[in-house]
mmCIF file of C-alpha atoms in Angstrom:
data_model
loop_
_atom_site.group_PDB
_atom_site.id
_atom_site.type_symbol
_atom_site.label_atom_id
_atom_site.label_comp_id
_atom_site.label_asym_id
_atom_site.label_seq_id
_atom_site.Cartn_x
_atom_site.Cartn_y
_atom_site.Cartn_z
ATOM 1 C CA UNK A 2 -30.678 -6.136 8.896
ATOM 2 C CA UNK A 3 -31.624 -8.377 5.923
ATOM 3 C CA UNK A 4 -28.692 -8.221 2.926
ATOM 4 C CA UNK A 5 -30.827 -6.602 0.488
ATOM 5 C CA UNK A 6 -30.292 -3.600 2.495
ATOM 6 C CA UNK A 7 -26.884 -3.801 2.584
ATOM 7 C CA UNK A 8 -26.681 -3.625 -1.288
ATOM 8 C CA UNK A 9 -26.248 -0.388 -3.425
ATOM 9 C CA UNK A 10 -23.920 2.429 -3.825
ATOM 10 C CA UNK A 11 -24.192 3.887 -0.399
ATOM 11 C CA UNK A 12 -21.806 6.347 1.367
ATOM 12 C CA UNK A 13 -19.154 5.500 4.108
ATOM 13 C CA UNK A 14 -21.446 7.174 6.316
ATOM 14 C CA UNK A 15 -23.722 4.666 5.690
ATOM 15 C CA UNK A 16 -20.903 1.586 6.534
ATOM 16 C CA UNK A 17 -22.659 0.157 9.838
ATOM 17 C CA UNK A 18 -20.663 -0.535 13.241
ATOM 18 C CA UNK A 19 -20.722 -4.387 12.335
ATOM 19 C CA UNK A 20 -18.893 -3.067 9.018
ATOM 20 C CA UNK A 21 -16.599 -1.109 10.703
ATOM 21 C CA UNK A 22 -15.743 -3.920 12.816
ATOM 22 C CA UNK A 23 -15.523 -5.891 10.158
ATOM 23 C CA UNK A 24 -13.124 -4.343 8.435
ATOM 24 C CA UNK A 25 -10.610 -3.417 11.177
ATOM 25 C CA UNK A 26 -10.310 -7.240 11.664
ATOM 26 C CA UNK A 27 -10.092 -8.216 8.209
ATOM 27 C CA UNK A 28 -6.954 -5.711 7.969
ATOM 28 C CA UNK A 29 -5.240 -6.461 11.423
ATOM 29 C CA UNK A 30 -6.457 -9.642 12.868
ATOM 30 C CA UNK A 31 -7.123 -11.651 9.331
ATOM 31 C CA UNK A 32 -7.002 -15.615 10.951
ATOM 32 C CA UNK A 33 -4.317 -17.294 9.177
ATOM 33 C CA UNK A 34 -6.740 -20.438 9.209
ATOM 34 C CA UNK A 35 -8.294 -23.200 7.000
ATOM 35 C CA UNK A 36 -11.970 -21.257 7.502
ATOM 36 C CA UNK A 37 -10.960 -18.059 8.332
ATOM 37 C CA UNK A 38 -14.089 -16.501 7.789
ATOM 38 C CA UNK A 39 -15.778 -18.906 10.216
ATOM 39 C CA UNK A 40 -13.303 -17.955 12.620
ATOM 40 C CA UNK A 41 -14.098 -14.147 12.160
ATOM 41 C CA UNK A 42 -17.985 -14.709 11.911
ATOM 42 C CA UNK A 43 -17.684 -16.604 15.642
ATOM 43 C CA UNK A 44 -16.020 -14.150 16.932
ATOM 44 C CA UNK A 45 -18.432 -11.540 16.030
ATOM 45 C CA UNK A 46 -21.369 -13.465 16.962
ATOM 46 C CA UNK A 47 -22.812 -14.016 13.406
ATOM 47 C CA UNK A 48 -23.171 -16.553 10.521
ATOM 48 C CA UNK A 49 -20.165 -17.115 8.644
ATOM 49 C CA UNK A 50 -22.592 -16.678 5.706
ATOM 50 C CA UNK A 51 -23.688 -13.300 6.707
ATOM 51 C CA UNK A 52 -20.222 -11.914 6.875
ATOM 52 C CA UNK A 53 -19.049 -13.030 2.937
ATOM 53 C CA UNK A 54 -22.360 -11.256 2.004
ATOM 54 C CA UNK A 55 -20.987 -8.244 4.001
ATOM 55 C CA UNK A 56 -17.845 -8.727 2.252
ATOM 56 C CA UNK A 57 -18.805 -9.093 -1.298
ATOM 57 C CA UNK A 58 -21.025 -5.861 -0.819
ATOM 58 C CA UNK A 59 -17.947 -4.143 0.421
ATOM 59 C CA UNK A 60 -15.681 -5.601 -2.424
ATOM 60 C CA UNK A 61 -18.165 -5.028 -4.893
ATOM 61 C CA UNK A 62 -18.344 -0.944 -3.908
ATOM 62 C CA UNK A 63 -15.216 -0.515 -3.937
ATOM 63 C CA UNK A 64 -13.965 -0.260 -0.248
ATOM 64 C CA UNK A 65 -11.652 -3.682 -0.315
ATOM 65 C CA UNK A 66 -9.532 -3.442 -2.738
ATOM 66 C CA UNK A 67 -8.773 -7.034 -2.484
ATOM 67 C CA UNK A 68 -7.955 -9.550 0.545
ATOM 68 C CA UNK A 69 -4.596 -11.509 0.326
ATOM 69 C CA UNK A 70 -0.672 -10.811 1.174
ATOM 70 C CA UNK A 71 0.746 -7.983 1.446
ATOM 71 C CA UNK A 72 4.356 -8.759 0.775
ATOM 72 C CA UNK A 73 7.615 -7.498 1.205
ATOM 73 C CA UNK A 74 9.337 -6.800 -2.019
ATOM 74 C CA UNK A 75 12.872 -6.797 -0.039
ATOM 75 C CA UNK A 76 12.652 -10.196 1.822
ATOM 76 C CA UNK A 77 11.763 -11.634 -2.103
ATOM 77 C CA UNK A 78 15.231 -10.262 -3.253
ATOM 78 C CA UNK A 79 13.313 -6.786 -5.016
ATOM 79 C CA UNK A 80 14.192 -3.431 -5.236
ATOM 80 C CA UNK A 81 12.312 -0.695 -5.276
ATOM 81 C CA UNK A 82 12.027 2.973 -5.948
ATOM 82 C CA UNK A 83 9.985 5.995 -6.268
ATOM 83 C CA UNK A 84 10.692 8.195 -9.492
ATOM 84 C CA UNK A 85 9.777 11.500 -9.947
ATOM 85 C CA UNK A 86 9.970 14.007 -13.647
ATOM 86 C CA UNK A 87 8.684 17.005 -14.554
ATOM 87 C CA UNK A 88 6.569 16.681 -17.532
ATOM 88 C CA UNK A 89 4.975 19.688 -19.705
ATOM 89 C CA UNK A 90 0.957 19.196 -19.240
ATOM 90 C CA UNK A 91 0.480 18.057 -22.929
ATOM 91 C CA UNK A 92 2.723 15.065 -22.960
ATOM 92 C CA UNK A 93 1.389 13.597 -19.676
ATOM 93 C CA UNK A 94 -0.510 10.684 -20.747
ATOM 94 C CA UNK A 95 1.887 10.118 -23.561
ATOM 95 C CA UNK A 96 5.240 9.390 -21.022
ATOM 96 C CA UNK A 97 2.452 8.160 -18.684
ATOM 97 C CA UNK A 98 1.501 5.256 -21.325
ATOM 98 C CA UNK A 99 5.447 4.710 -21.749
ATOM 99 C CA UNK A 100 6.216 4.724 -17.809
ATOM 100 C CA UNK A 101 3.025 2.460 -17.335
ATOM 101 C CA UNK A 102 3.996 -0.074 -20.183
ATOM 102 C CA UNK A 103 6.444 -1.310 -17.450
ATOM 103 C CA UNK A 104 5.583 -3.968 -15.375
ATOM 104 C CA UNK A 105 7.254 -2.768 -12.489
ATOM 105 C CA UNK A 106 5.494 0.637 -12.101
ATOM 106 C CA UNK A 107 2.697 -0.217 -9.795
ATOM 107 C CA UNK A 108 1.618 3.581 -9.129
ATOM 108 C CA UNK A 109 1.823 6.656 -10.719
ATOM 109 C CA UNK A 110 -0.249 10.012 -9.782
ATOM 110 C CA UNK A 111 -0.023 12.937 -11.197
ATOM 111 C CA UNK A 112 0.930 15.464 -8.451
ATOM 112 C CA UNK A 113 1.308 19.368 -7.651
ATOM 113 C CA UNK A 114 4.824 19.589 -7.182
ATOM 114 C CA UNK A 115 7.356 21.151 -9.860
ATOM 115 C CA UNK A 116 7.898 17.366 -10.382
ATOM 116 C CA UNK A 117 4.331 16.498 -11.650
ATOM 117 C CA UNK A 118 4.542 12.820 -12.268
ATOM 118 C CA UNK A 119 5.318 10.592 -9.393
ATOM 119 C CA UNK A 120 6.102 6.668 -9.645
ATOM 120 C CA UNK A 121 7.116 3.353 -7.756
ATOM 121 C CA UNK A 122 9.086 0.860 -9.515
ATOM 122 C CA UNK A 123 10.299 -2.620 -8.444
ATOM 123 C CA UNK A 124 12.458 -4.773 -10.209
ATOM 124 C CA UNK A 125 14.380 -7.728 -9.632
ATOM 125 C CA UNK A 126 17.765 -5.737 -9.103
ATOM 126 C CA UNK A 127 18.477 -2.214 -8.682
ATOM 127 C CA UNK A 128 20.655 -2.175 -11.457
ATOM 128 C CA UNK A 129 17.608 -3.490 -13.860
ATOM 129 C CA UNK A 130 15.819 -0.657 -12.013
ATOM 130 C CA UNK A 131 18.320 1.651 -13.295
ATOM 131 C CA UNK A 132 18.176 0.079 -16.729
ATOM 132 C CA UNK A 133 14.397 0.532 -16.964
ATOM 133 C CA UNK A 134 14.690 4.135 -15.478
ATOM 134 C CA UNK A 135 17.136 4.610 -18.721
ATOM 135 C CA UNK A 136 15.065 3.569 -20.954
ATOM 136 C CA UNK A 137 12.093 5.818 -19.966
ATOM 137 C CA UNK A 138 14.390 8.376 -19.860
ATOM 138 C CA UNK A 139 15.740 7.609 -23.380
ATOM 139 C CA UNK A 140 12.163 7.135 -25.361
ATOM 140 C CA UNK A 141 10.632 9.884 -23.820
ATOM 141 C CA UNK A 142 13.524 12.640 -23.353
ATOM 142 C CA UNK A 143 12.558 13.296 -19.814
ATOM 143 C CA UNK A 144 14.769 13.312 -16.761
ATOM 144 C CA UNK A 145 14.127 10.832 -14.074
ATOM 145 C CA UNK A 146 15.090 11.445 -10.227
ATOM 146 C CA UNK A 147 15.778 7.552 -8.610
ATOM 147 C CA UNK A 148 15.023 8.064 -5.428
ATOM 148 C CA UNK A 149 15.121 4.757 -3.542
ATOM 149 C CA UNK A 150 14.652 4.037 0.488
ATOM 150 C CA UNK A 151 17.637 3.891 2.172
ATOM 151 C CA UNK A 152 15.629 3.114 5.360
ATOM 152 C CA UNK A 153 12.018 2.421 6.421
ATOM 153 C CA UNK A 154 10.477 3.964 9.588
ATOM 154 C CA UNK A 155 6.862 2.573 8.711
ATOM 155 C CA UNK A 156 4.886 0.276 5.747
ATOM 156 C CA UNK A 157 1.322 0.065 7.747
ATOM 157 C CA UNK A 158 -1.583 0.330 5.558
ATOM 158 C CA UNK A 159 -3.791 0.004 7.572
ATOM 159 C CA UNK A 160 -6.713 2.400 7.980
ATOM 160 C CA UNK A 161 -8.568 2.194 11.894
ATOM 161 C CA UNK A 162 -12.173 2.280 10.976
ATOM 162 C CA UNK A 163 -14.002 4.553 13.629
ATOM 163 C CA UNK A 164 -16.668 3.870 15.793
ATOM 164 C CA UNK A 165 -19.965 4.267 13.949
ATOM 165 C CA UNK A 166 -20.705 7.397 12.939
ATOM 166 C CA UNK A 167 -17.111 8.546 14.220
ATOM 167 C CA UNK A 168 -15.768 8.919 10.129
ATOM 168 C CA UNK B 1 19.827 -7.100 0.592
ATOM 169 C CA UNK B 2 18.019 -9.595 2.962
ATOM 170 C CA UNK B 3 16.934 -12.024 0.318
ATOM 171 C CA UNK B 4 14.905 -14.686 1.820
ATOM 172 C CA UNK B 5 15.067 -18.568 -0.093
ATOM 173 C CA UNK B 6 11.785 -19.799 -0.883
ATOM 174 C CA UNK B 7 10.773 -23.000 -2.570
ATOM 175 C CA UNK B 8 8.453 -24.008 -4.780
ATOM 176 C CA UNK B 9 5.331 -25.005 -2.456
ATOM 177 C CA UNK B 10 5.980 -21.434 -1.001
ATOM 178 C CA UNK B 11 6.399 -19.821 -4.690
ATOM 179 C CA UNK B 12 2.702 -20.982 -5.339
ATOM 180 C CA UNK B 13 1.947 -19.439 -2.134
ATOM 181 C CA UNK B 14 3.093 -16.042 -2.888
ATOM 182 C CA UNK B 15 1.155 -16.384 -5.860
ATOM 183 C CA UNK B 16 -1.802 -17.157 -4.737
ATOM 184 C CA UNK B 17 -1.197 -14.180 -2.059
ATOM 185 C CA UNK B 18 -0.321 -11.401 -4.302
ATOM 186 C CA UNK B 19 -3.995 -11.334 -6.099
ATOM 187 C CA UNK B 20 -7.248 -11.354 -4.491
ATOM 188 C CA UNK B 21 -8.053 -14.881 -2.266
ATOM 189 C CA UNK B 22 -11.043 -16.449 -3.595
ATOM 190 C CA UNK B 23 -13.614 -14.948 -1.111
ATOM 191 C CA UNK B 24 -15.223 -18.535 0.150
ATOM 192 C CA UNK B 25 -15.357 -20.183 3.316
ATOM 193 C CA UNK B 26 -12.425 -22.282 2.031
ATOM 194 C CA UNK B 27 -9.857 -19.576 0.434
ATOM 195 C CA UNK B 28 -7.332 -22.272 0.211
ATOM 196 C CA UNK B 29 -9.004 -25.167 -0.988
ATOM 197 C CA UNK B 30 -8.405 -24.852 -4.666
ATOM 198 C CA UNK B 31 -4.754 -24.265 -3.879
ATOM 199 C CA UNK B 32 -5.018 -27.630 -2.163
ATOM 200 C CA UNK B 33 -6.167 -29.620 -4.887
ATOM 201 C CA UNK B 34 -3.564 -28.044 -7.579
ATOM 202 C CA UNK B 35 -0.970 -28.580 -5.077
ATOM 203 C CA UNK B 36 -2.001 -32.193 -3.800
ATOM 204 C CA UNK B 37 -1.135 -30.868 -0.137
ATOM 205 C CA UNK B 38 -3.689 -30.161 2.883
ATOM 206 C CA UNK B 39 -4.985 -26.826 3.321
ATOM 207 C CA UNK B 40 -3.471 -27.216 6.783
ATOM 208 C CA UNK B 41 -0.413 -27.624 5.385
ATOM 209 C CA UNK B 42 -0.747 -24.550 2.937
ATOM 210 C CA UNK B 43 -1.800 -22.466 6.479
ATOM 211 C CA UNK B 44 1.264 -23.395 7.548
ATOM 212 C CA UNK B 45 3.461 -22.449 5.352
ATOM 213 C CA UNK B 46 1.686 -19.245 5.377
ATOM 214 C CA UNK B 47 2.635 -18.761 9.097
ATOM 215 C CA UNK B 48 6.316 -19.896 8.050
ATOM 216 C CA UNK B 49 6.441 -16.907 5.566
ATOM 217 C CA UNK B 50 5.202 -14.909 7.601
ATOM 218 C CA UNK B 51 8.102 -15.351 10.642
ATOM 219 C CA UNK B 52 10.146 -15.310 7.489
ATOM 220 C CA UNK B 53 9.177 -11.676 6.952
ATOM 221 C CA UNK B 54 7.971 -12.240 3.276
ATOM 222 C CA UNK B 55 4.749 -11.833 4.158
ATOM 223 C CA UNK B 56 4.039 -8.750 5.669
ATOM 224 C CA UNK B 57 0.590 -8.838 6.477
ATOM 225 C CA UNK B 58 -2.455 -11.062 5.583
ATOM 226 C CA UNK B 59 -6.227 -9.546 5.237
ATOM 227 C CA UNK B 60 -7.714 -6.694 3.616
ATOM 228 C CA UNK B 61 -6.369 -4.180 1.713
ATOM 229 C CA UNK B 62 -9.061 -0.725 1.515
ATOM 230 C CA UNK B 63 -9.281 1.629 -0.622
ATOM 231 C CA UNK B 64 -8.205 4.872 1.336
ATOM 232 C CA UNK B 65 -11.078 7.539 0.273
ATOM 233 C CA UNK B 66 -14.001 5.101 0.208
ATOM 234 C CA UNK B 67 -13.241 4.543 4.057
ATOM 235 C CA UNK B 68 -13.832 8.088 4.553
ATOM 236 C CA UNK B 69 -9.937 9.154 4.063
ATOM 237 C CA UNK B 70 -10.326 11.788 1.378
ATOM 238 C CA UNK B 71 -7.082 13.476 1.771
ATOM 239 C CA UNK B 72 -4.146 12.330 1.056
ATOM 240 C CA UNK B 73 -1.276 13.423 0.711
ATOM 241 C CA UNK B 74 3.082 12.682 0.006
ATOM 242 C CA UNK B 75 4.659 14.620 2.817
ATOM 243 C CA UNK B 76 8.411 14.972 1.726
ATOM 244 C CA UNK B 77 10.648 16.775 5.316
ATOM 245 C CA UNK B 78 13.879 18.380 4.493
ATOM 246 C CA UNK B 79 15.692 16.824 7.169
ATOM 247 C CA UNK B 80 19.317 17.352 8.366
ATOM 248 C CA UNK B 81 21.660 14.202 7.991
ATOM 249 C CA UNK B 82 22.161 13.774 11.798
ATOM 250 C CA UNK B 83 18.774 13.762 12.622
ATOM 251 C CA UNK B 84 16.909 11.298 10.059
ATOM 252 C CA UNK B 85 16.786 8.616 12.368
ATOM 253 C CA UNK B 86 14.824 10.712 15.466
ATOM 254 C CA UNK B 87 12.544 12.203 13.424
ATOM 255 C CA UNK B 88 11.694 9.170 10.940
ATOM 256 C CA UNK B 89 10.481 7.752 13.865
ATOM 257 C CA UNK B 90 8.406 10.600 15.690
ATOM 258 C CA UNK B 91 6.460 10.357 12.055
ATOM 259 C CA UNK B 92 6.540 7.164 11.795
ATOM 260 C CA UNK B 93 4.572 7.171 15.493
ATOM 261 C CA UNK B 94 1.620 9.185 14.096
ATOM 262 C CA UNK B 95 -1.354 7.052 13.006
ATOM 263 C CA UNK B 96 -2.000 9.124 10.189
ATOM 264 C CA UNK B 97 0.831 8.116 8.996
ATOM 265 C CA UNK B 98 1.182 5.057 6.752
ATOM 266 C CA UNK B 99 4.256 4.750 5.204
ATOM 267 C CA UNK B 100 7.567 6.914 6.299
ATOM 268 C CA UNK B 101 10.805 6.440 4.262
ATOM 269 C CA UNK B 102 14.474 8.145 4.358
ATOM 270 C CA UNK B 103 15.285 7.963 0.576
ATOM 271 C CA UNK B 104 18.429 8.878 -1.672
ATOM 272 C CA UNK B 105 17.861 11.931 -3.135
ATOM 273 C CA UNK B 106 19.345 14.073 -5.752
ATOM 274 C CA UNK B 107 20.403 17.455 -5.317
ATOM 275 C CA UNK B 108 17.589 19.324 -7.090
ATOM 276 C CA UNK B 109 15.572 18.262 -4.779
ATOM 277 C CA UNK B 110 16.509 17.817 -0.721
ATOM 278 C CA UNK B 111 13.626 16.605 0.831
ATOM 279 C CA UNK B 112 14.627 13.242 2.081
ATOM 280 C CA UNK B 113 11.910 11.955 4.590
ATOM 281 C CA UNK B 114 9.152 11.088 3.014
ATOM 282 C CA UNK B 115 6.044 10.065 4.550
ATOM 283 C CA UNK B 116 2.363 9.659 3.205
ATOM 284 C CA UNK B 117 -0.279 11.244 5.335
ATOM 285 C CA UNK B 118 -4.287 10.379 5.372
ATOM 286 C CA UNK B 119 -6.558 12.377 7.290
ATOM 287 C CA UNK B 120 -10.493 12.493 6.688
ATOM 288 C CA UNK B 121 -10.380 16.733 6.215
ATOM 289 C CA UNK B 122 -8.140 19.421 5.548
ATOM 290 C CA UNK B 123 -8.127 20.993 8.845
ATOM 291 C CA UNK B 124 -7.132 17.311 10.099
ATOM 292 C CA UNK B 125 -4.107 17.550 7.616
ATOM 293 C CA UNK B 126 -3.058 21.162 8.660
ATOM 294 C CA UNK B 127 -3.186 19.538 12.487
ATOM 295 C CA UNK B 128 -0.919 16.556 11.717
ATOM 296 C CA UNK B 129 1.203 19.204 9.804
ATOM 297 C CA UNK B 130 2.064 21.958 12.556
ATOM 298 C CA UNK B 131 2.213 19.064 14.930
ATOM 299 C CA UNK B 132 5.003 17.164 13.162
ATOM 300 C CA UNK B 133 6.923 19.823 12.474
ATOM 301 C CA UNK B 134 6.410 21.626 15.658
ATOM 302 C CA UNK B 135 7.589 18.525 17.454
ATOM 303 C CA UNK B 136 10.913 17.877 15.286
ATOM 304 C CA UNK B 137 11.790 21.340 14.625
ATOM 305 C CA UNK B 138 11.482 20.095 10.716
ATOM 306 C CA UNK B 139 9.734 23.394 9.389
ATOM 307 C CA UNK B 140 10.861 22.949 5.704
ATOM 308 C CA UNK B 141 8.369 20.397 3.966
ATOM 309 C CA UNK B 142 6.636 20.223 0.954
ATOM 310 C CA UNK B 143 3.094 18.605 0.679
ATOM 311 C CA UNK B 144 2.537 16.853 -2.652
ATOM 312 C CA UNK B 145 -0.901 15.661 -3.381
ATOM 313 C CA UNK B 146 -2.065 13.906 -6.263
ATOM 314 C CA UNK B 147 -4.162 15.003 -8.626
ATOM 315 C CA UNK B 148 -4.836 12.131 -11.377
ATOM 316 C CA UNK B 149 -4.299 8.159 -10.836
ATOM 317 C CA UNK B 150 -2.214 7.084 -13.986
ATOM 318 C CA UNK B 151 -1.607 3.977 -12.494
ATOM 319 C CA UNK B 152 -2.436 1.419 -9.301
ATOM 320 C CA UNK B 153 -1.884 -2.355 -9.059
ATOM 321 C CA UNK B 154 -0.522 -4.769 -6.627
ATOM 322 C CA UNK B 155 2.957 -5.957 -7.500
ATOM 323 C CA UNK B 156 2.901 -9.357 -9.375
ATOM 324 C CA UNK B 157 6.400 -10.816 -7.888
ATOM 325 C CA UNK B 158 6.372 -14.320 -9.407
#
């Protein structure tokens, strides 16, 4: 198939078998390798050069987010937690702006629960945690629930791409 | 708190790690200049963090509902003390399932095991549901979906 046609805001439908394939190596079997693209372009069969294009299409619509570590906040001495408030509908992107200002907060979603805004924090201790959580609490007025993990039973994002035509 | 030491080779590392790799045949050559070491040597270290457990995972990182997982949703499980542990891990055991957490949680609100759940329709969802909580007996859950992004990044550590 020649690049071109690769290009453009098409559907998932539209990802081919080769992207597919693609992509469930790229998020479980990524070489940890000086040319790892080389590596992933033999193994399919096709030019190393072929595969970036592939990539950068894919990259460029949106589908990978981005291609590096994913690392563990706990081995690099962080803590982290997932808040939850309930805000009144008109003051959502207000607290959301103060919530957000804080480096830590890496998502936040709106969500249809009684508690209707929904965050992760990380911080270097949990007691800065707790200090940041205070002062959210303090400039905006709204009550934060600190719920943190006591124990993980799975962190796999990783999405199994079907067999073509199988999503 | 399993802290691991790292030094400062392995700080640029991490760095390098937490943001997007330059998407060339050489990802790590730059790295390799700035850092006057080989990019063999950088691979290694890579490998070291990895058995070290800071890094997690290395490769690609979607974006759930342009690979055709349109819903998704927070499951939180009200789930008795003495059973957190055997039924954390029948969720955790679902493919569906990415992430699956016992947390702290306050009193106003008792649903302790939370997992997130992606499926590619409702019905799908509705499936993983009764199944879950026909296998643990769990039957109190509340599914919290999200409605508006306010917020997504990766976590810049260093």
């Amino acid at each position: 198939m020649p690049l071109s046609a690769s290009r453009g805001r098409k559907k998932v439908k539209e990802l081919t078998a080769l992207d597919k394939e693609i992509l469930n190596i790229l998020q479980k079997e990524f070489p940890i390798t000086v040319q790892p693209y080389g590596d992933i372009a033999a193994k399919l069969g096709i030019e190393e050069g072929e595969l970036l294009q592939r990539i950068k299409t894919m990259k460029e619509r949106g589908v990978i987010r981005r291609i590096g570590g994913v690392l563990d906040s706990k081995s690099l001495g962080f803590f982290s937690t997932l808040c939850a408030c309930r805000v009144s509908e008109g003051r959502i992107d207000e607290i959301a702006a103060v919530i957000n200002r804080e480096k830590g907060v890496t998502h936040n979603y709106v969500r249809d629960n009684y508690y209707n805004v929904w965050f992760t924090l990380t911080a270097p201790t949990k007691r800065d945690a707790e200090r940041k959580i205070a002062v959210i609490e303090k400039t905006t007025g709204i009550k934060i629930l600190n719920m943190p993990a006591l124990k993980v039973y799975k962190i796999e994002v990783c999405f199994e791409m079907g067999e073509a035509g199988a999503l | 708190m399993k802290q691991v030491r790292f030094d400062s080779v392995e700080s640029e590392i991490i760095k390098l790690l937490q943001s997007d790799l330059p998407l060339e045949s050489r990802p790590y050559q730059l790295l390799s200049e700035k850092l006057g070491i080989s990019e063999e040597e950088i691979v290694a270290r890579i490998n070291i963090l990895q058995e070290k457990g800071l890094i997690r995972r290395l490769g690609a990182v979607l974006r759930h509902q342009q690979v055709g997982y349109t819903v998704n949703a927070m499951v939180a499980w009200k789930t008795d003390e003495s059973r957190v542990d055997e039924v954390g891990k029948v969720i955790a055991g679902y493919s569906s399932v990415s992430h699956c957490y016992l947390r702290q949680v306050p009193k106003e609100f008792e649903y302790n095991l939370f997992s997130m759940i992606h499926s590619r329709s409702e019905e799908e969802l509705v499936q993983i549901l009764k199944r879950i909580a026909d296998r643990t007996g769990v039957q109190d859950y509340v599914v919290i979906r999200s409605i508006r992004e306010l917020k997504k990044v990766s976590m810049t550590y260093i």
